[in-house]
CSV table of C-alpha atoms in Angstrom, one decimal:
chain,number,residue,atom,x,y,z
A,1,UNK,CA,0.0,0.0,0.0
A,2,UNK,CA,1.6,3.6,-0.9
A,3,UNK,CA,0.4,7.2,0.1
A,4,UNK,CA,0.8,9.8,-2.7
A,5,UNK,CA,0.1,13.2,-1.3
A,6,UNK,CA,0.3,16.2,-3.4
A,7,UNK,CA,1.0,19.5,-1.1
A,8,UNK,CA,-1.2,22.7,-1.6
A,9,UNK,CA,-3.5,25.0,0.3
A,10,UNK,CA,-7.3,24.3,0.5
A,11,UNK,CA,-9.5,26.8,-0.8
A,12,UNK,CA,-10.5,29.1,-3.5
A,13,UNK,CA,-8.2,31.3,-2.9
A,14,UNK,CA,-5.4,29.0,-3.2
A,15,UNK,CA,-6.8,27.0,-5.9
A,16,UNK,CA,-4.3,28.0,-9.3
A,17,UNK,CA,-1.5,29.5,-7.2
A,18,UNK,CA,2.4,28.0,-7.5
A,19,UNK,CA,2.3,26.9,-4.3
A,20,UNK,CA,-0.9,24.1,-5.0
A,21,UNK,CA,1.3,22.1,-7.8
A,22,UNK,CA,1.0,19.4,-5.2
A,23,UNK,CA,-2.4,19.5,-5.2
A,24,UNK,CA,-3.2,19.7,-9.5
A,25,UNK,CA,-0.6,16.7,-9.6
A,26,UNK,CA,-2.5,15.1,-7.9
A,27,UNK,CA,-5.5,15.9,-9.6
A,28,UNK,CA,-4.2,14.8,-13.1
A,29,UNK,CA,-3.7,11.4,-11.5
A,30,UNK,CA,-7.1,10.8,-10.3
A,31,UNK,CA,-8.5,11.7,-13.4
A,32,UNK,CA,-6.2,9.7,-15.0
A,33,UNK,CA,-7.3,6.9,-12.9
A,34,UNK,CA,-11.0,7.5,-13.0
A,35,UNK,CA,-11.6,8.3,-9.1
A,36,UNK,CA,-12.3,11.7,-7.0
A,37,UNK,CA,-10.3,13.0,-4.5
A,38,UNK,CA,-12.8,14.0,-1.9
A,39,UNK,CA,-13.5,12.3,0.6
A,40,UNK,CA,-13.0,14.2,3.8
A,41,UNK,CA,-11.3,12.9,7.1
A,42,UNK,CA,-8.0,12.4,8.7
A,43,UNK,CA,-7.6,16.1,8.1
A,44,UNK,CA,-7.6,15.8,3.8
A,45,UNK,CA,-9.0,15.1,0.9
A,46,UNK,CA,-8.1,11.6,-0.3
A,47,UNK,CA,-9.7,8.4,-2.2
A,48,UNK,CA,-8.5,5.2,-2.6
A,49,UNK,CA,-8.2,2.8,-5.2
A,50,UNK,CA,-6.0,-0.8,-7.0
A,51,UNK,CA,-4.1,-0.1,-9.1
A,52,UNK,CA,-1.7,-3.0,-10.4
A,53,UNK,CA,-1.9,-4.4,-7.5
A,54,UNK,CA,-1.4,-2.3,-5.5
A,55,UNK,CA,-3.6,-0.2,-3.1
A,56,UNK,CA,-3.0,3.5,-3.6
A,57,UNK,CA,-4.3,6.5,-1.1
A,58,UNK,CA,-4.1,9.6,-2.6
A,59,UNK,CA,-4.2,12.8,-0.7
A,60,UNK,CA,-4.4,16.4,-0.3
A,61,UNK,CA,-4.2,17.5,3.5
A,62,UNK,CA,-6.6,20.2,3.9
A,63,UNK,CA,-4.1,21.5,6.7
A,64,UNK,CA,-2.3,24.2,4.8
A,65,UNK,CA,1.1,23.6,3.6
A,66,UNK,CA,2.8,24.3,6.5
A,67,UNK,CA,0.9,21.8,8.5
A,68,UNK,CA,0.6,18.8,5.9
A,69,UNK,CA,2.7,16.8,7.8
A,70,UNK,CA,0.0,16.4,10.2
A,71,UNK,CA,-2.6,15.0,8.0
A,72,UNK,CA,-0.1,12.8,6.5
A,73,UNK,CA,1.2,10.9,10.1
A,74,UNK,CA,-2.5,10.2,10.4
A,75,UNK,CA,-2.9,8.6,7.2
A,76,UNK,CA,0.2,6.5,7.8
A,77,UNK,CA,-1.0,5.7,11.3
A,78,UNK,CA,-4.6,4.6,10.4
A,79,UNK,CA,-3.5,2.7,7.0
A,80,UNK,CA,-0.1,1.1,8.4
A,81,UNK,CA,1.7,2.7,6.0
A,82,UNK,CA,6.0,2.8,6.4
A,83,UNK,CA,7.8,5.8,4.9
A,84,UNK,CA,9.3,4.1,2.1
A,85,UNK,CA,5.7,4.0,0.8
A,86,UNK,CA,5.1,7.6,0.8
A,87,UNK,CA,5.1,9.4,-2.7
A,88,UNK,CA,5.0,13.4,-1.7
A,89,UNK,CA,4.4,15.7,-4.9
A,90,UNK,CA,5.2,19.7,-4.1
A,91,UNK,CA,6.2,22.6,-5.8
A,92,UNK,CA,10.0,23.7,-5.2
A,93,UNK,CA,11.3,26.7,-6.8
A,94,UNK,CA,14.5,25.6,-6.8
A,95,UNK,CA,13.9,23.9,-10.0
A,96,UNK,CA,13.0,25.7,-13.5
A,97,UNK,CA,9.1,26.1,-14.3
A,98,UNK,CA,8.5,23.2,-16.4
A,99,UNK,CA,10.4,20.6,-15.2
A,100,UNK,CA,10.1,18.0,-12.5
A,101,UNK,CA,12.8,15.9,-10.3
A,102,UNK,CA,12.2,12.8,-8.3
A,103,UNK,CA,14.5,11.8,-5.2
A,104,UNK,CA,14.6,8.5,-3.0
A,105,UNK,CA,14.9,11.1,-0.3
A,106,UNK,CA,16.3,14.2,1.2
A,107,UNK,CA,16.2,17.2,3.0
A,108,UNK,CA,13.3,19.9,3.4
A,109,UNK,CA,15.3,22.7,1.6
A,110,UNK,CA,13.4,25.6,2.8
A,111,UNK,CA,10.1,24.0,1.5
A,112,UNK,CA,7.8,24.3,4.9
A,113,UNK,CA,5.1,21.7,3.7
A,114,UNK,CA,8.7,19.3,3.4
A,115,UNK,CA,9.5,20.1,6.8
A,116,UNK,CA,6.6,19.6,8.7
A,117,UNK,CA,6.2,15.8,7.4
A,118,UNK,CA,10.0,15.3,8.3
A,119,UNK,CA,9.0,16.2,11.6
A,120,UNK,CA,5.9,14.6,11.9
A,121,UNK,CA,6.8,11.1,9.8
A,122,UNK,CA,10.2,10.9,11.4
A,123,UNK,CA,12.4,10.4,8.8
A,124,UNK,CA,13.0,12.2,5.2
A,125,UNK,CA,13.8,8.5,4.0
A,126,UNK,CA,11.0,9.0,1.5
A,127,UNK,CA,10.5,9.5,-2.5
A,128,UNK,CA,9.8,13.0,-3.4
A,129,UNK,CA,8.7,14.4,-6.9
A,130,UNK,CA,9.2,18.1,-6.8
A,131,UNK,CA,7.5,20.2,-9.4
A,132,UNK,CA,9.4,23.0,-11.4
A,133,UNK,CA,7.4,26.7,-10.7
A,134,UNK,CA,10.7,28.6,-11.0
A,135,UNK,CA,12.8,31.2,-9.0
A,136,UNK,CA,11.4,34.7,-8.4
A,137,UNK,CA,14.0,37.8,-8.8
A,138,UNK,CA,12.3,39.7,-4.9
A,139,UNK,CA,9.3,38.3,-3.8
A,140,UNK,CA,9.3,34.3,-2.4
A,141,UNK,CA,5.7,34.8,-0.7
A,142,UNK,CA,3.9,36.3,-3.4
A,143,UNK,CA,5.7,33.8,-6.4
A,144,UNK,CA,4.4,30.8,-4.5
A,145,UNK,CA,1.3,32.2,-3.3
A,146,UNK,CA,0.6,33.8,-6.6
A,147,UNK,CA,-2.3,32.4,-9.0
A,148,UNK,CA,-0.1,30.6,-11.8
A,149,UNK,CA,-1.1,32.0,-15.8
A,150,UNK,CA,-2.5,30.1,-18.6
A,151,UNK,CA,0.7,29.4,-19.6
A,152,UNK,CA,2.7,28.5,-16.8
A,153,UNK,CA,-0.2,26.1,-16.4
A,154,UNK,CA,0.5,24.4,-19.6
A,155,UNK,CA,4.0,24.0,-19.1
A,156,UNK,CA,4.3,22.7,-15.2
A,157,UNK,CA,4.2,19.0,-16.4
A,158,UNK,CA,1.5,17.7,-14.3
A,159,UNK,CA,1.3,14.6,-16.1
A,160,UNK,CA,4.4,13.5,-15.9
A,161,UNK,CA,3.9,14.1,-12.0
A,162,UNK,CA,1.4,12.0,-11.7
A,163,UNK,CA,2.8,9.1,-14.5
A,164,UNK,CA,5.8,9.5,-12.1
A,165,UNK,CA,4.0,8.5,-9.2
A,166,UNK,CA,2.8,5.1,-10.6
A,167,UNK,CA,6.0,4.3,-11.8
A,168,UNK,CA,7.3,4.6,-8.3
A,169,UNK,CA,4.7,2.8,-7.6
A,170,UNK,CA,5.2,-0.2,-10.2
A,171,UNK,CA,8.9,0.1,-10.5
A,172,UNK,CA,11.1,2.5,-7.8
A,173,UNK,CA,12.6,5.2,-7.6
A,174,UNK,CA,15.1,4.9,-9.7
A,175,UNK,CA,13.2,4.0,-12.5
A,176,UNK,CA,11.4,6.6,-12.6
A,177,UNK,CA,14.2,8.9,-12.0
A,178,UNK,CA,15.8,7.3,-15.2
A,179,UNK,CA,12.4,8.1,-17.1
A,180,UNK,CA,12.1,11.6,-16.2
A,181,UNK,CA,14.9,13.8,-14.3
């Protein structure tokens, strides 16, 4: 059984912004694989569902990013679930808009959603897939916070994200670091 959970902020508000990459990732996937995302509890939105075997729980905390690592110790706790089967998709503007990297592991960086489920799971012995929305030149809040354009919204590769995810899933890490850093 895996946990893939994409890392955003609930709300309208939040809905398109930089910061929610997490969150649309995640989307793409459960459309992708026919399912919603919305059942409410263990402080997110998450649905669950076989895929190739394998049970997948997919999740958006509804905690705010800073939080998430709070909804996501209670999804580990109630489904059993060990670190090395938790898939966490975020936004990281270390990396160029449009591209993606996947690690086994690693540290928070300065990504607060990343360091509250360190604290909260443990360990940072966990795949990651970090989503490309760029560098600002000044202002950090307002880039991440900032509702993304039409065509930053075409380029952030959301399905590759989420085809990322399953090949953990299926394959490893590494694998799918092979197909798409």
């Amino acid at each position: 059984m895996y946990l893939i959970a994409g890392l955003g902020n609930p709300g309208i508000k939040y809905e398109f912004t930089r910061h929610n990459a997490g969150f649309l990732t995640v989307d793409y996937l459960c459309d992708e694989l026919n399912i919603k995302c919305n059942r409410n509890g263990f402080f997110a939105k998450s649905c669950s569902v076989n895929h190739k075997g394998q049970k997948l729980v997919i999740a958006k905390p509804q905690t705010y990013m800073n939080d998430s690592g709070r909804s996501i110790r209670v999804l580990m706790d109630y489904y059993g679930i060990k670190a090395d089967k938790l898939i966490v998709i975020y936004d990281d503007v270390d990396i160029p808009l449009g591209k993606l990297r996947i690690r086994p592991k690693g540290s928070s960086g300065h990504h607060n959603g990343m360091k509250s489920i360190i604290e909260h799971v443990g360990t940072n012995d966990f795949a990651r897939i970090r989503m490309g929305i760029g560098k600002p030149e000044h202002d950090m809040v307002n880039h991440v916070l900032g509702r993304m354009s039409d065509e930053e919204l075409k380029t952030i590769p959301f399905d590759k994200g989420a085809g990322a995810a399953l090949t953990i899933v299926e394959y490893g890490v590494e694998r799918a670091q092979a197909a798409c850093n």
